[in-house]
mmCIF file of C-alpha atoms in Angstrom:
data_model
loop_
_atom_site.group_PDB
_atom_site.id
_atom_site.type_symbol
_atom_site.label_atom_id
_atom_site.label_comp_id
_atom_site.label_asym_id
_atom_site.label_seq_id
_atom_site.Cartn_x
_atom_site.Cartn_y
_atom_site.Cartn_z
ATOM 1 C CA MET G 197 -6.042 50.107 54.003
ATOM 2 C CA GLU G 198 -3.533 47.276 52.860
ATOM 3 C CA ILE G 199 -4.253 45.806 49.357
ATOM 4 C CA LEU G 200 -2.799 41.953 48.678
ATOM 5 C CA ALA G 201 -1.090 41.335 45.054
ATOM 6 C CA PHE G 202 -0.635 37.574 44.570
ATOM 7 C CA GLY G 203 1.619 36.489 41.671
ATOM 8 C CA VAL G 204 4.033 39.121 41.736
ATOM 9 C CA GLN G 205 7.080 39.026 39.721
ATOM 10 C CA ALA G 206 10.406 40.335 40.887
ATOM 11 C CA ASP G 207 10.610 42.364 38.155
ATOM 12 C CA GLU G 208 7.114 43.931 38.606
ATOM 13 C CA LYS G 209 7.024 44.512 42.122
ATOM 14 C CA PRO G 210 8.973 48.042 42.271
ATOM 15 C CA LEU G 211 6.543 49.402 39.708
ATOM 16 C CA ILE G 212 3.671 48.224 41.813
ATOM 17 C CA GLU G 213 5.233 49.622 44.746
ATOM 18 C CA ARG G 214 5.861 52.872 43.057
ATOM 19 C CA ALA G 215 2.064 53.038 41.678
ATOM 20 C CA PHE G 216 0.701 52.189 44.795
ATOM 21 C CA HIS G 217 2.455 54.753 46.435
ATOM 22 C CA GLY G 218 0.638 57.693 48.077
ATOM 23 C CA HIS G 219 -2.489 55.842 47.351
ATOM 24 C CA HIS G 220 -2.784 52.693 49.506
ATOM 25 C CA GLU G 221 -0.480 50.555 50.989
ATOM 26 C CA ILE G 222 0.312 47.162 48.841
ATOM 27 C CA ARG G 223 2.286 43.931 50.293
ATOM 28 C CA CYS G 224 3.041 41.983 47.280
ATOM 29 C CA LEU G 225 3.287 38.089 47.246
ATOM 30 C CA ASP G 226 5.208 35.979 44.584
ATOM 31 C CA VAL G 227 2.478 33.037 45.387
ATOM 32 C CA PHE G 228 -0.468 32.460 43.031
ATOM 33 C CA LEU G 229 -3.605 32.626 44.402
ATOM 34 C CA ASN G 230 -5.596 29.329 44.627
ATOM 35 C CA GLU G 231 -7.231 27.563 47.380
ATOM 36 C CA ASP G 232 -4.112 27.022 49.159
ATOM 37 C CA THR G 233 -3.268 30.410 49.048
ATOM 38 C CA ALA G 234 -6.657 32.503 49.543
ATOM 39 C CA PRO G 235 -6.752 32.231 53.091
ATOM 40 C CA ILE G 236 -3.646 34.512 53.401
ATOM 41 C CA ALA G 237 -6.256 37.543 51.938
ATOM 42 C CA ALA G 238 -8.481 37.437 55.093
ATOM 43 C CA GLY G 239 -8.946 40.952 56.446
ATOM 44 C CA HIS G 240 -7.706 42.308 52.833
ATOM 45 C CA GLU G 241 -10.857 43.955 51.323
ATOM 46 C CA ILE G 242 -9.013 44.218 47.856
ATOM 47 C CA VAL G 243 -6.796 41.734 46.417
ATOM 48 C CA SER G 244 -4.964 41.882 43.097
ATOM 49 C CA THR G 245 -4.115 38.834 40.848
ATOM 50 C CA SER G 246 -2.350 37.828 38.162
ATOM 51 C CA VAL G 247 -3.545 35.965 34.988
ATOM 52 C CA ASN G 248 -2.867 32.504 36.293
ATOM 53 C CA ALA G 249 -4.503 33.098 39.218
ATOM 54 C CA ASP G 250 -7.393 30.431 40.032
ATOM 55 C CA LEU G 251 -10.649 32.590 41.219
ATOM 56 C CA GLY G 252 -13.392 29.532 40.778
ATOM 57 C CA ALA G 253 -15.996 29.470 42.925
ATOM 58 C CA GLY G 254 -14.434 27.390 45.770
ATOM 59 C CA VAL G 255 -11.345 30.045 46.068
ATOM 60 C CA LEU G 256 -14.197 33.180 45.735
ATOM 61 C CA GLU G 257 -15.722 31.700 48.311
ATOM 62 C CA ILE G 258 -12.680 31.376 50.854
ATOM 63 C CA LEU G 259 -12.100 35.203 49.723
ATOM 64 C CA ALA G 260 -15.290 36.606 50.423
ATOM 65 C CA ALA G 261 -15.695 34.705 53.687
ATOM 66 C CA GLY G 262 -12.340 36.339 54.932
ATOM 67 C CA GLY G 263 -13.904 39.835 53.637
ATOM 68 C CA THR G 264 -12.472 40.597 50.306
ATOM 69 C CA ARG G 265 -14.762 42.628 48.352
ATOM 70 C CA MET G 266 -12.658 43.297 45.129
ATOM 71 C CA VAL G 267 -10.673 41.472 42.908
ATOM 72 C CA ALA G 268 -8.635 43.581 40.653
ATOM 73 C CA GLN G 269 -6.683 41.625 38.336
ATOM 74 C CA ARG G 270 -3.794 42.618 36.302
ATOM 75 C CA SER G 271 -4.507 41.045 32.954
ATOM 76 C CA THR G 272 -7.129 41.824 30.033
ATOM 77 C CA GLY G 273 -7.844 37.867 29.976
ATOM 78 C CA PHE G 274 -10.510 36.979 32.615
ATOM 79 C CA ASN G 275 -11.356 33.281 31.762
ATOM 80 C CA ASN G 276 -9.731 32.127 35.046
ATOM 81 C CA ILE G 277 -12.698 33.799 36.997
ATOM 82 C CA ASP G 278 -16.141 32.534 38.224
ATOM 83 C CA LEU G 279 -17.877 35.876 37.267
ATOM 84 C CA ASP G 280 -21.262 34.314 38.525
ATOM 85 C CA THR G 281 -20.014 33.124 41.434
ATOM 86 C CA ALA G 282 -18.371 36.394 42.093
ATOM 87 C CA GLY G 283 -21.530 38.330 41.625
ATOM 88 C CA ARG G 284 -23.392 36.140 43.823
ATOM 89 C CA LEU G 285 -20.941 36.765 46.500
ATOM 90 C CA GLY G 286 -21.037 40.534 46.039
ATOM 91 C CA VAL G 287 -17.245 40.785 45.285
ATOM 92 C CA THR G 288 -16.514 43.154 42.415
ATOM 93 C CA VAL G 289 -14.117 42.257 39.753
ATOM 94 C CA ALA G 290 -12.198 44.367 37.728
ATOM 95 C CA ARG G 291 -9.522 43.425 34.702
ATOM 96 C CA VAL G 292 -7.137 45.661 32.281
ATOM 97 C CA SER G 293 -9.437 46.003 29.337
ATOM 98 C CA TYR G 294 -6.464 47.617 27.202
ATOM 99 C CA TYR G 295 -2.451 47.849 27.314
ATOM 100 C CA SER G 296 0.283 47.928 24.512
ATOM 101 C CA PRO G 297 -0.795 45.911 22.236
ATOM 102 C CA TYR G 298 2.864 45.889 20.655
ATOM 103 C CA SER G 299 4.468 43.820 23.229
ATOM 104 C CA VAL G 300 2.342 40.918 22.309
ATOM 105 C CA ALA G 301 2.870 41.688 18.677
ATOM 106 C CA GLU G 302 6.159 42.179 18.828
ATOM 107 C CA PHE G 303 6.925 39.286 20.810
ATOM 108 C CA ALA G 304 4.415 36.824 18.544
ATOM 109 C CA TRP G 305 6.813 38.288 15.337
ATOM 110 C CA THR G 306 10.291 37.225 17.706
ATOM 111 C CA LEU G 307 8.758 33.873 18.072
ATOM 112 C CA ALA G 308 7.719 33.428 14.108
ATOM 113 C CA MET G 309 11.346 34.828 13.132
ATOM 114 C CA ALA G 310 13.182 32.493 15.863
ATOM 115 C CA VAL G 311 11.460 29.217 14.791
ATOM 116 C CA ASN G 312 11.539 30.392 11.096
ATOM 117 C CA ARG G 313 15.502 31.271 11.437
ATOM 118 C CA ARG G 314 16.410 28.139 13.876
ATOM 119 C CA ILE G 315 17.754 30.727 16.315
ATOM 120 C CA VAL G 316 17.741 28.951 19.493
ATOM 121 C CA ARG G 317 19.783 25.299 17.384
ATOM 122 C CA ALA G 318 21.874 28.023 15.942
ATOM 123 C CA SER G 319 22.669 29.752 19.498
ATOM 124 C CA THR G 320 22.917 26.577 20.984
ATOM 125 C CA ARG G 321 25.800 25.171 18.454
ATOM 126 C CA THR G 322 27.716 28.304 18.656
ATOM 127 C CA ARG G 323 28.032 28.268 22.471
ATOM 128 C CA ASP G 324 29.595 24.637 21.653
ATOM 129 C CA PHE G 325 31.430 26.254 19.031
ATOM 130 C CA ASP G 326 29.967 24.295 16.155
ATOM 131 C CA PHE G 327 29.666 26.518 13.619
ATOM 132 C CA ARG G 328 28.060 24.676 10.594
ATOM 133 C CA LEU G 329 24.915 25.724 8.914
ATOM 134 C CA HIS G 330 23.651 22.382 8.267
ATOM 135 C CA GLY G 331 19.861 22.540 9.167
ATOM 136 C CA LEU G 332 19.766 26.083 9.915
ATOM 137 C CA MET G 333 17.903 27.060 6.512
ATOM 138 C CA GLY G 334 14.898 29.355 6.620
ATOM 139 C CA ARG G 335 13.166 31.165 4.541
ATOM 140 C CA ASP G 336 12.035 35.026 3.569
ATOM 141 C CA MET G 337 8.648 36.423 5.107
ATOM 142 C CA HIS G 338 8.526 38.995 2.064
ATOM 143 C CA GLY G 339 6.095 37.995 -0.560
ATOM 144 C CA ARG G 340 4.584 35.097 1.545
ATOM 145 C CA THR G 341 1.078 34.843 3.009
ATOM 146 C CA ALA G 342 0.422 35.807 7.020
ATOM 147 C CA GLY G 343 -3.067 34.593 8.900
ATOM 148 C CA VAL G 344 -3.949 36.480 11.523
ATOM 149 C CA LEU G 345 -6.800 34.960 13.743
ATOM 150 C CA GLY G 346 -8.180 37.912 15.432
ATOM 151 C CA THR G 347 -7.546 41.426 14.337
ATOM 152 C CA GLY G 348 -8.107 43.766 17.427
ATOM 153 C CA LYS G 349 -5.611 45.825 18.577
ATOM 154 C CA ILE G 350 -2.660 43.085 18.690
ATOM 155 C CA GLY G 351 -3.726 41.381 15.576
ATOM 156 C CA GLU G 352 -3.929 44.589 13.952
ATOM 157 C CA ALA G 353 -0.302 45.303 15.349
ATOM 158 C CA PHE G 354 0.958 42.411 13.942
ATOM 159 C CA ALA G 355 -0.471 42.702 10.673
ATOM 160 C CA ARG G 356 1.298 46.347 10.352
ATOM 161 C CA ILE G 357 4.861 44.417 11.047
ATOM 162 C CA ALA G 358 3.673 41.722 8.362
ATOM 163 C CA HIS G 359 2.964 44.435 6.027
ATOM 164 C CA GLY G 360 6.571 46.111 6.677
ATOM 165 C CA PHE G 361 7.747 42.419 5.587
ATOM 166 C CA GLY G 362 5.975 42.746 2.567
ATOM 167 C CA MET G 363 3.585 40.107 3.340
ATOM 168 C CA ARG G 364 -0.308 39.142 1.814
ATOM 169 C CA LEU G 365 -2.365 39.463 4.732
ATOM 170 C CA LEU G 366 -5.353 37.547 5.449
ATOM 171 C CA GLY G 367 -7.330 37.992 7.970
ATOM 172 C CA TRP G 368 -10.644 36.068 10.153
ATOM 173 C CA ASP G 369 -12.510 37.553 12.802
ATOM 174 C CA VAL G 370 -16.212 38.023 13.885
ATOM 175 C CA ALA G 371 -15.573 41.666 12.744
ATOM 176 C CA GLU G 372 -13.579 43.435 10.259
ATOM 177 C CA ASN G 373 -11.028 45.775 11.082
ATOM 178 C CA PRO G 374 -10.545 48.702 8.409
ATOM 179 C CA ALA G 375 -7.057 49.394 9.706
ATOM 180 C CA CYS G 376 -6.382 46.103 8.803
ATOM 181 C CA MET G 377 -8.029 46.160 5.454
ATOM 182 C CA GLU G 378 -6.323 49.484 4.886
ATOM 183 C CA LEU G 379 -3.147 47.435 4.577
ATOM 184 C CA GLY G 380 -4.729 44.990 2.151
ATOM 185 C CA MET G 381 -5.940 42.608 4.488
ATOM 186 C CA ARG G 382 -8.325 39.984 2.891
ATOM 187 C CA TYR G 383 -10.746 38.745 5.191
ATOM 188 C CA VAL G 384 -11.815 34.990 4.349
ATOM 189 C CA PRO G 385 -13.009 31.593 6.014
ATOM 190 C CA LYS G 386 -10.841 30.030 8.820
ATOM 191 C CA ASP G 387 -10.310 26.858 6.601
ATOM 192 C CA GLU G 388 -9.352 29.235 3.674
ATOM 193 C CA LEU G 389 -6.968 31.127 5.967
ATOM 194 C CA LEU G 390 -5.248 28.043 7.368
ATOM 195 C CA ALA G 391 -4.858 26.235 3.768
ATOM 196 C CA GLN G 392 -3.232 29.404 2.325
ATOM 197 C CA SER G 393 -1.459 30.926 4.981
ATOM 198 C CA ASP G 394 2.807 30.333 5.494
ATOM 199 C CA LEU G 395 2.558 32.194 9.023
ATOM 200 C CA VAL G 396 -0.360 31.481 11.162
ATOM 201 C CA THR G 397 -0.811 33.456 14.300
ATOM 202 C CA LEU G 398 -3.552 33.737 16.927
ATOM 203 C CA HIS G 399 -4.861 36.742 18.599
ATOM 204 C CA LEU G 400 -8.247 35.711 20.284
ATOM 205 C CA PRO G 401 -9.629 35.688 23.623
ATOM 206 C CA LEU G 402 -10.580 31.875 24.901
ATOM 207 C CA MET G 403 -14.261 31.353 25.485
ATOM 208 C CA ALA G 404 -16.373 28.569 24.984
ATOM 209 C CA GLU G 405 -16.761 29.617 21.008
ATOM 210 C CA THR G 406 -12.944 29.584 20.681
ATOM 211 C CA ARG G 407 -11.664 26.724 23.020
ATOM 212 C CA HIS G 408 -9.359 24.189 20.584
ATOM 213 C CA LEU G 409 -10.311 26.652 17.854
ATOM 214 C CA ILE G 410 -7.290 25.038 15.851
ATOM 215 C CA ASP G 411 -8.002 21.522 16.821
ATOM 216 C CA GLY G 412 -6.807 18.269 15.160
ATOM 217 C CA ALA G 413 -8.699 18.938 11.768
ATOM 218 C CA ALA G 414 -7.825 22.610 11.584
ATOM 219 C CA LEU G 415 -4.035 21.571 11.903
ATOM 220 C CA LYS G 416 -4.195 18.995 9.198
ATOM 221 C CA SER G 417 -5.581 21.706 6.886
ATOM 222 C CA MET G 418 -2.547 24.056 7.646
ATOM 223 C CA ARG G 419 0.743 23.938 4.988
ATOM 224 C CA ASP G 420 3.160 21.269 6.130
ATOM 225 C CA ASP G 421 5.907 23.970 5.961
ATOM 226 C CA ALA G 422 3.762 26.630 7.941
ATOM 227 C CA VAL G 423 5.031 28.346 11.000
ATOM 228 C CA LEU G 424 2.230 28.310 13.723
ATOM 229 C CA VAL G 425 2.434 30.963 16.751
ATOM 230 C CA ASN G 426 0.376 31.371 19.845
ATOM 231 C CA SER G 427 0.646 34.383 22.115
ATOM 232 C CA SER G 428 -2.988 34.397 23.230
ATOM 233 C CA ARG G 429 -4.283 32.036 25.248
ATOM 234 C CA GLY G 430 -3.100 28.029 25.346
ATOM 235 C CA GLY G 431 -6.637 26.658 25.184
ATOM 236 C CA LEU G 432 -7.094 28.162 21.749
ATOM 237 C CA ILE G 433 -5.053 25.277 20.456
ATOM 238 C CA ASP G 434 -5.577 21.352 21.041
ATOM 239 C CA THR G 435 -1.635 20.452 22.243
ATOM 240 C CA ALA G 436 -2.304 16.983 21.858
ATOM 241 C CA ALA G 437 -3.144 17.183 18.323
ATOM 242 C CA LEU G 438 -0.425 19.300 17.352
ATOM 243 C CA VAL G 439 1.945 17.034 19.308
ATOM 244 C CA GLY G 440 0.409 14.245 17.009
ATOM 245 C CA GLU G 441 0.952 16.575 13.792
ATOM 246 C CA LEU G 442 4.594 17.220 14.864
ATOM 247 C CA ARG G 443 5.769 14.159 15.573
ATOM 248 C CA ALA G 444 4.407 13.315 11.322
ATOM 249 C CA GLY G 445 7.101 15.816 10.730
ATOM 250 C CA ARG G 446 4.838 18.816 10.047
ATOM 251 C CA PHE G 447 5.326 22.831 10.225
ATOM 252 C CA THR G 448 8.577 24.445 9.751
ATOM 253 C CA GLY G 449 8.070 25.975 13.434
ATOM 254 C CA VAL G 450 5.576 26.299 16.410
ATOM 255 C CA GLY G 451 6.197 29.114 18.365
ATOM 256 C CA LEU G 452 4.016 29.319 21.800
ATOM 257 C CA ASP G 453 4.209 31.479 24.657
ATOM 258 C CA VAL G 454 0.885 30.181 26.119
ATOM 259 C CA TYR G 455 -0.110 26.653 27.022
ATOM 260 C CA GLU G 456 -3.529 25.045 27.956
ATOM 261 C CA ALA G 457 -2.402 23.537 30.865
ATOM 262 C CA GLU G 458 0.012 25.961 32.148
ATOM 263 C CA ALA G 459 -1.212 26.967 35.404
ATOM 264 C CA GLY G 460 0.567 25.704 38.326
ATOM 265 C CA LEU G 461 3.819 25.763 35.811
ATOM 266 C CA PHE G 462 4.559 28.985 34.359
ATOM 267 C CA PHE G 463 6.037 31.670 36.072
ATOM 268 C CA LEU G 464 7.321 28.880 38.433
ATOM 269 C CA ASP G 465 10.716 27.512 38.718
ATOM 270 C CA LYS G 466 10.207 23.665 38.190
ATOM 271 C CA SER G 467 13.916 22.778 36.876
ATOM 272 C CA LEU G 468 14.276 20.456 39.998
ATOM 273 C CA GLU G 469 11.028 18.694 39.398
ATOM 274 C CA ALA G 470 10.019 15.711 37.225
ATOM 275 C CA ILE G 471 7.432 17.430 35.184
ATOM 276 C CA ALA G 472 4.357 15.121 35.264
ATOM 277 C CA ASP G 473 2.401 16.603 32.000
ATOM 278 C CA ASP G 474 3.408 14.261 29.418
ATOM 279 C CA THR G 475 2.300 16.957 26.898
ATOM 280 C CA LEU G 476 4.321 19.603 27.627
ATOM 281 C CA ALA G 477 7.775 17.291 28.091
ATOM 282 C CA ARG G 478 6.905 15.808 24.751
ATOM 283 C CA LEU G 479 6.234 19.502 23.201
ATOM 284 C CA VAL G 480 9.237 20.901 24.222
ATOM 285 C CA THR G 481 11.865 18.037 23.075
ATOM 286 C CA PHE G 482 10.770 19.055 19.107
ATOM 287 C CA PRO G 483 13.835 20.887 17.318
ATOM 288 C CA ASN G 484 11.245 22.909 15.475
ATOM 289 C CA VAL G 485 8.977 24.062 18.623
ATOM 290 C CA LEU G 486 9.764 26.719 20.588
ATOM 291 C CA VAL G 487 8.038 27.428 23.747
ATOM 292 C CA THR G 488 8.173 30.605 26.456
ATOM 293 C CA SER G 489 6.497 31.142 29.375
ATOM 294 C CA HIS G 490 3.995 33.615 29.132
ATOM 295 C CA GLN G 491 5.950 36.682 28.388
ATOM 296 C CA ALA G 492 4.637 38.491 25.571
ATOM 297 C CA TYR G 493 3.231 41.169 27.889
ATOM 298 C CA TYR G 494 6.233 41.375 29.738
ATOM 299 C CA THR G 495 7.605 44.919 28.679
ATOM 300 C CA GLU G 496 8.270 47.863 30.944
ATOM 301 C CA ASP G 497 5.325 50.007 29.115
ATOM 302 C CA ALA G 498 3.167 47.026 28.864
ATOM 303 C CA VAL G 499 3.219 46.030 32.667
ATOM 304 C CA GLY G 500 3.751 49.981 33.482
ATOM 305 C CA GLN G 501 0.497 50.429 31.797
ATOM 306 C CA ILE G 502 -1.268 47.064 33.355
ATOM 307 C CA VAL G 503 -0.066 48.630 37.242
ATOM 308 C CA ASP G 504 -1.326 51.979 36.204
ATOM 309 C CA ALA G 505 -4.794 50.824 35.137
ATOM 310 C CA THR G 506 -4.970 48.101 38.389
ATOM 311 C CA VAL G 507 -4.209 51.441 40.619
ATOM 312 C CA LYS G 508 -7.271 52.848 39.032
ATOM 313 C CA ASN G 509 -9.620 50.295 38.944
ATOM 314 C CA VAL G 510 -8.694 50.318 42.825
ATOM 315 C CA LEU G 511 -9.306 53.973 43.285
ATOM 316 C CA ASP G 512 -12.791 53.816 40.996
ATOM 317 C CA TYR G 513 -13.910 51.177 43.590
ATOM 318 C CA ARG G 514 -13.180 53.123 46.659
ATOM 319 C CA GLU G 515 -15.164 56.250 44.889
ATOM 320 C CA GLY G 516 -17.843 54.366 43.753
ATOM 321 C CA ARG G 517 -16.981 54.859 40.214
ATOM 322 C CA ARG G 518 -17.419 52.165 37.118
ATOM 323 C CA SER G 519 -15.122 52.149 34.049
ATOM 324 C CA GLU G 520 -15.291 50.039 31.218
ATOM 325 C CA ASN G 521 -12.668 47.492 33.364
ATOM 326 C CA VAL G 522 -15.332 46.370 35.427
ATOM 327 C CA LEU G 523 -16.164 43.104 34.928
ATOM 328 C CA VAL G 524 -18.785 42.731 38.131
ATOM 329 C CA PRO G 525 -19.834 45.677 39.233
ATOM 330 C CA ARG G 526 -19.851 46.872 42.991
ATOM 331 C CA SER G 527 -23.148 45.490 44.757
#
């Protein structure tokens, strides 16, 4: 049986092919799954998708009509999947519930330090043989306060790095993480965390309750010289409101690896096209903003774990087993 994998990056392809070797044939496509590309899956019982796939009701209807009975998503997030429709159509859905939290936590810190120490601006200058230091002054993180919104595995890994910097730790989550508390983290209300933190980082899932968690009011409550980092889900931040605050000259730096309207943009080469998204176009013009294309997870370690878990999800489906990765069980 051949499995069809959508949205496969060039670096990811050999890892996927090697992992599936000896189990199932797999065909990797670099196109993303949406209503236009879904008909390609006709005749394939199992498809594998990336985090930016469109798995809304319309796409699932096309997949089911073409004979697809299982979707194996290569990500932890699943806010792009209409689970109710999948259940109604009898399409099993599985995701990857765990991969290296260090990949995302370390990248979040990379963004934080890059904007704090003006690395992009400095690199651009030196390429032009401009070696002035004017405008490149950053701040020590030691002794300052890191506010971690979401203290699961990734948030905990971020907090451990912050602890190594000698930072004071504030946390906000629905449940307190004892490991974070052992580091000295104090759990406080969100408003208090935002008001007191020099560095605010987001490590939360995107759901109705967390969409635009960082809205206009939340942004205004933050320190003018704060650093804001989001390596989780773009919809956690009201980007239009963020642009408004940046235009007012606020924040030392903002590092974003995700964007709420990234579907159809991220993972693609748009360098020869006019970008119709005015908010993103404005966002990337600010000298204190660094935007990357959802690459925080993209390490050999994490992608290897994601691929291995995807293989296991497929084998579990074929053998009728159910694991913690299953979102919609086999009917």
